[in-house]
Amino acid sequence: MQGLMLRSFGVGAIVSSTSLGAGICREVAMVQGVQDLELLQKLHVGVVVHAADARVIFLNDRACDLLGISKRDMLGALDLMPGWSLQDEKGHWLSPEDYPVNRVISTRLPLAEQVLGVVRPGIEGVAWAMVSAFPVFDPRGALEKIVISFYDVSQLKRTEAVLKERAEQLRFVLEGADLGLWDWSILTGEVMRNERWATMLGYTYEEIEHTTMQWSDFVHPDDRERAWASINAVLAGRAPTHKLEYRMQHKDGSYRWILDQANVTQRDEQGRPTRMCGIHADVTERKLLEEEVARQARTDYLTGVFNRRHFMALGGAEIERARRYVSELSILMLDVDAFKRINDRYGHHVGDAVLRKLADGCHSALRSLDVFGRLGGEEFAILLPETGLAAAAEVAERLRLLLAEAQVPIEGGQVVRFTVSIGVASMSSPEDSIDTLLNTADRALYAAKHAGRNRVHTLSS
């Protein structure tokens, strides 16, 4: 039989026995007497000895058992019995010149352990064996005999096939679920990843590095600390599992939201973690959808400014902040003058355009820290943190003038103009609430309307 080397198939290595096979071959080469032959008969490894012309001159009982053949049929044979054939691990049939004994005879070199499949007539399936072949020379250097040792690895091959199949199933599951896989050897720092881990971020598998540093570099700077904190909590035993959503940078410079889930899968004898495995899922679309739902829940659908509920919540927070830091806070209430007349004359679609123009104009003139919301209909409110009554009145006047210059195009090349009345109020007591400020600003707005519209009126709370 041809010598075979047993290899890892990517899911685990089958035991190597180079010293065993080669050692047995050398020991057989030294066989001299009956006692040595009896010893070989008791070995749990099959042994076959060929003469220089390939004739079988000895085989032990274990060889007969493994091959399923009698000594009578094998002794003196020059070749395999009719119907027998040999194949390599890939299932390729071997030609006679590639049989182990013929290889050794032709090359005069030993064969290291290799795996060989034997197909026998009348016996279903393939018997797998690990084989070593060793030439023995006489004192003159002539080839005297060839010693072959082998043992059955069929069960190991079957186990390996099952593991390989399971690995393939896992790969298919990961690919089907669109998941990136990472496997971190904590002791070496090496991180093995699958192809999807790379393509999720716009890279090919060949472009990525298998280090924790590259992962850390990809994580958004604002998320990096809490990502490491979550992992370290698991490593330290403070948390059972790592599960976190954070942003990672795509090759194109954008950021993708990643759901990262992992567990410690291996520990040393002292219980210290040595291996951690996890999966990545791209949840960007879900996060964007959640953000959009949240945005819609807090904004006015027509103008894009905060709706009444969110404005009131932010107003309450600003009141608390002004109390805590003893800072000024003012509020403006805006109302479109004669808005019903605009709707009646031009239609509600023009009225909606007027409200959008008002919102856009105010946004362009306000600070990022100002809070702008639509309270309902044509009524809007603006919170001005760290702003006193006089300064708030100046802001209101600038807005009034700006909006008076705004134009809303309509059909026929015409434009619609509009004006606003604005009431201004400021926080004057720690006891003031957002409702107090709104009520005061509303009274100021009413006064502005009563005084003729298109004007600003101020009141203190």
Coordinates of C-alpha atoms in Angstrom, one line a residue, residues 209-456:
E209 CA -5.4 42.2 9.4
H210 CA -6.1 39.5 12.0
T211 CA -5.5 41.6 15.0
T212 CA -7.5 43.2 17.8
M213 CA -5.9 46.5 17.0
Q214 CA -7.5 46.7 13.5
W215 CA -10.9 46.0 15.0
S216 CA -10.3 48.7 17.6
D217 CA -9.2 51.2 14.9
F218 CA -12.3 50.5 12.9
V219 CA -14.6 51.3 15.8
H220 CA -16.0 54.8 15.9
P221 CA -13.9 56.9 18.4
D222 CA -17.0 57.8 20.4
D223 CA -17.9 54.1 20.7
R224 CA -14.5 52.6 21.3
E225 CA -14.3 52.9 25.1
R226 CA -17.7 51.3 25.8
A227 CA -17.0 48.5 23.2
W228 CA -13.8 47.6 25.1
A229 CA -15.5 48.0 28.4
S230 CA -18.2 45.5 27.4
I231 CA -15.6 42.9 26.3
N232 CA -13.4 43.4 29.3
A233 CA -16.4 42.9 31.6
V234 CA -16.9 39.5 30.1
L235 CA -13.2 38.6 30.4
A236 CA -13.2 39.7 34.0
G237 CA -16.3 37.6 34.8
R238 CA -18.4 40.7 35.6
A239 CA -20.8 40.0 32.7
P240 CA -21.9 36.6 31.2
T241 CA -21.9 37.8 27.5
H242 CA -20.8 40.7 25.3
K243 CA -23.6 42.2 23.3
L244 CA -23.3 45.7 22.0
E245 CA -24.3 47.9 19.1
Y246 CA -21.7 50.3 17.9
R247 CA -20.4 52.0 14.7
M248 CA -17.5 50.7 12.6
Q249 CA -15.9 52.6 9.8
H250 CA -16.5 51.3 6.2
K251 CA -13.8 51.4 3.6
D252 CA -15.6 54.3 1.9
G253 CA -15.3 56.4 5.1
S254 CA -18.9 56.0 6.2
Y255 CA -19.9 54.3 9.4
R256 CA -22.0 51.1 9.7
W257 CA -23.9 50.0 12.8
I258 CA -22.7 46.6 14.0
L259 CA -24.3 44.3 16.5
D260 CA -21.5 42.4 18.2
Q261 CA -22.2 39.3 20.3
A262 CA -19.6 37.1 21.9
N263 CA -18.7 34.7 24.7
V264 CA -15.6 33.3 26.2
T265 CA -15.3 29.8 24.7
Q266 CA -12.1 28.6 26.3
R267 CA -10.3 29.0 29.7
D268 CA -7.0 27.7 31.1
E269 CA -6.7 25.6 34.3
Q270 CA -6.9 28.6 36.5
G271 CA -10.1 29.8 34.8
R272 CA -8.5 32.6 32.9
P273 CA -10.0 33.3 29.5
T274 CA -7.9 32.2 26.6
R275 CA -10.3 32.3 23.7
M276 CA -13.3 34.4 22.8
C277 CA -15.6 34.0 19.8
G278 CA -18.3 36.2 18.4
I279 CA -20.4 37.3 15.4
H280 CA -21.0 40.6 13.7
A281 CA -24.3 41.6 12.1
D282 CA -24.8 44.7 10.1
V283 CA -27.8 46.5 11.6
T284 CA -27.4 49.8 9.9
E285 CA -30.7 49.7 8.1
R286 CA -32.5 48.9 11.3
K287 CA -30.7 51.6 13.2
L288 CA -31.5 54.2 10.5
L289 CA -35.1 53.1 10.6
E290 CA -35.2 53.4 14.4
E291 CA -33.6 56.8 14.2
E292 CA -36.2 57.9 11.6
V293 CA -39.1 56.6 13.7
A294 CA -37.6 58.5 16.7
R295 CA -37.2 61.6 14.6
Q296 CA -40.8 61.4 13.4
A297 CA -42.0 60.9 17.0
R298 CA -40.4 64.2 18.0
T299 CA -40.8 66.4 14.9
D300 CA -43.7 68.1 13.1
Y301 CA -44.4 66.3 9.9
L302 CA -45.0 69.5 7.9
T303 CA -42.3 71.8 9.0
G304 CA -39.6 69.5 10.4
V305 CA -39.3 71.4 13.6
F306 CA -40.0 69.8 17.0
N307 CA -43.6 68.9 17.7
R308 CA -45.4 70.2 20.8
R309 CA -44.7 67.1 22.9
H310 CA -41.0 67.1 22.3
F311 CA -40.8 70.9 22.6
M312 CA -42.4 70.7 26.1
A313 CA -40.0 68.0 27.2
L314 CA -37.0 70.0 26.1
G315 CA -38.5 73.1 27.6
G316 CA -38.7 71.4 31.0
A317 CA -35.1 70.3 30.7
E318 CA -34.0 73.9 29.9
I319 CA -36.0 75.2 32.8
E320 CA -34.1 72.8 35.1
R321 CA -30.7 73.8 33.6
A322 CA -31.5 77.5 34.0
R323 CA -32.4 76.9 37.7
R324 CA -29.2 74.8 38.3
Y325 CA -26.8 77.3 36.8
V326 CA -28.8 80.4 37.6
S327 CA -28.8 81.4 34.0
E328 CA -31.3 83.4 31.9
L329 CA -34.0 81.9 29.7
S330 CA -36.5 83.5 27.3
I331 CA -39.2 82.3 25.1
L332 CA -40.8 83.6 21.9
M333 CA -44.3 82.7 20.6
L334 CA -44.9 83.4 16.9
D335 CA -48.2 83.4 15.1
V336 CA -48.8 84.0 11.4
D337 CA -51.0 87.0 10.9
A338 CA -54.3 86.5 9.1
F339 CA -53.4 82.9 8.4
K340 CA -57.0 81.9 7.9
R341 CA -57.3 84.5 5.1
I342 CA -54.3 83.0 3.3
N343 CA -55.8 79.5 3.5
D344 CA -59.2 80.7 2.3
R345 CA -57.8 82.8 -0.6
Y346 CA -55.0 80.5 -1.9
G347 CA -55.8 77.1 -0.5
H348 CA -54.3 75.0 2.2
H349 CA -51.4 73.9 0.1
V350 CA -50.2 77.5 0.0
G351 CA -50.9 77.8 3.7
D352 CA -48.7 74.8 4.3
A353 CA -46.0 76.4 2.1
V354 CA -46.2 79.6 4.3
L355 CA -45.6 77.5 7.5
R356 CA -42.6 75.8 5.9
K357 CA -41.1 79.1 4.8
L358 CA -41.5 80.4 8.4
A359 CA -39.8 77.4 9.8
D360 CA -36.9 77.6 7.3
G361 CA -36.5 81.3 7.9
C362 CA -36.3 80.9 11.7
H363 CA -33.9 78.0 11.4
S364 CA -31.5 80.1 9.4
A365 CA -31.5 82.8 12.0
L366 CA -31.4 80.8 15.2
R367 CA -28.4 79.3 17.2
S368 CA -27.9 75.5 17.4
L369 CA -28.7 75.6 21.1
D370 CA -32.1 77.4 20.6
V371 CA -35.2 75.1 20.8
F372 CA -37.8 75.6 18.0
G373 CA -41.1 73.9 17.9
R374 CA -44.6 74.1 16.4
L375 CA -47.3 74.1 19.1
G376 CA -50.2 73.7 16.6
G377 CA -51.7 75.3 13.6
E378 CA -49.8 78.5 12.7
E379 CA -48.4 78.9 16.2
F380 CA -44.7 78.3 16.9
A381 CA -42.4 78.7 20.0
I382 CA -38.7 79.3 20.4
L383 CA -36.7 78.8 23.6
L384 CA -33.6 81.0 23.9
P385 CA -31.2 79.6 26.6
E386 CA -28.9 82.1 28.3
T387 CA -30.8 85.0 26.9
G388 CA -32.5 87.8 28.8
L389 CA -35.7 89.7 27.9
A390 CA -34.0 92.6 26.1
A391 CA -31.8 90.3 24.0
A392 CA -34.8 88.0 23.3
A393 CA -36.8 91.0 22.1
E394 CA -34.0 91.9 19.7
V395 CA -34.0 88.3 18.3
A396 CA -37.8 88.5 17.9
E397 CA -37.5 91.8 15.9
R398 CA -34.9 90.3 13.6
L399 CA -37.1 87.3 12.9
R400 CA -40.2 89.6 12.3
L401 CA -38.3 91.6 9.7
L402 CA -36.8 88.5 8.1
L403 CA -40.1 86.8 7.7
A404 CA -41.8 90.0 6.4
E405 CA -39.4 89.8 3.5
A406 CA -40.1 86.2 2.8
Q407 CA -41.9 85.2 -0.4
V408 CA -43.9 82.1 -1.2
P409 CA -44.2 81.4 -5.0
I410 CA -47.6 80.4 -6.3
E411 CA -49.1 79.6 -9.7
G412 CA -49.0 82.3 -12.3
G413 CA -45.6 83.6 -11.2
Q414 CA -47.1 85.4 -8.2
V415 CA -45.8 85.4 -4.6
V416 CA -47.5 85.4 -1.3
R417 CA -46.1 87.5 1.6
F418 CA -47.0 87.1 5.2
T419 CA -46.2 88.7 8.6
V420 CA -45.9 87.4 12.1
S421 CA -46.7 88.7 15.6
I422 CA -44.3 87.7 18.3
G423 CA -44.8 87.6 22.1
V424 CA -41.6 87.5 24.3
A425 CA -41.3 86.4 27.9
S426 CA -38.4 85.6 30.2
M427 CA -37.9 83.4 33.3
S428 CA -37.9 85.7 36.3
S429 CA -38.2 83.2 39.2
P430 CA -36.9 79.8 40.1
E431 CA -40.5 78.7 40.5
D432 CA -41.3 79.4 36.8
S433 CA -42.2 76.4 34.7
I434 CA -42.4 75.8 31.0
D435 CA -46.1 76.3 31.3
T436 CA -45.6 79.6 33.1
L437 CA -43.3 80.9 30.4
L438 CA -45.7 79.8 27.6
N439 CA -48.7 81.5 29.3
T440 CA -46.8 84.7 29.7
A441 CA -45.5 84.6 26.1
D442 CA -49.0 83.8 24.9
R443 CA -50.4 86.9 26.7
A444 CA -47.6 89.0 25.1
L445 CA -48.5 87.6 21.7
Y446 CA -52.2 88.4 22.2
A447 CA -51.1 92.0 23.1
A448 CA -49.1 92.2 19.8
K449 CA -52.1 91.0 17.9
H450 CA -54.4 93.4 19.7
A451 CA -52.0 96.3 18.9
G452 CA -52.3 95.7 15.2
R453 CA -50.2 92.6 14.3
N454 CA -46.8 92.4 12.7
R455 CA -45.0 93.5 15.8
V456 CA -43.2 92.3 18.9

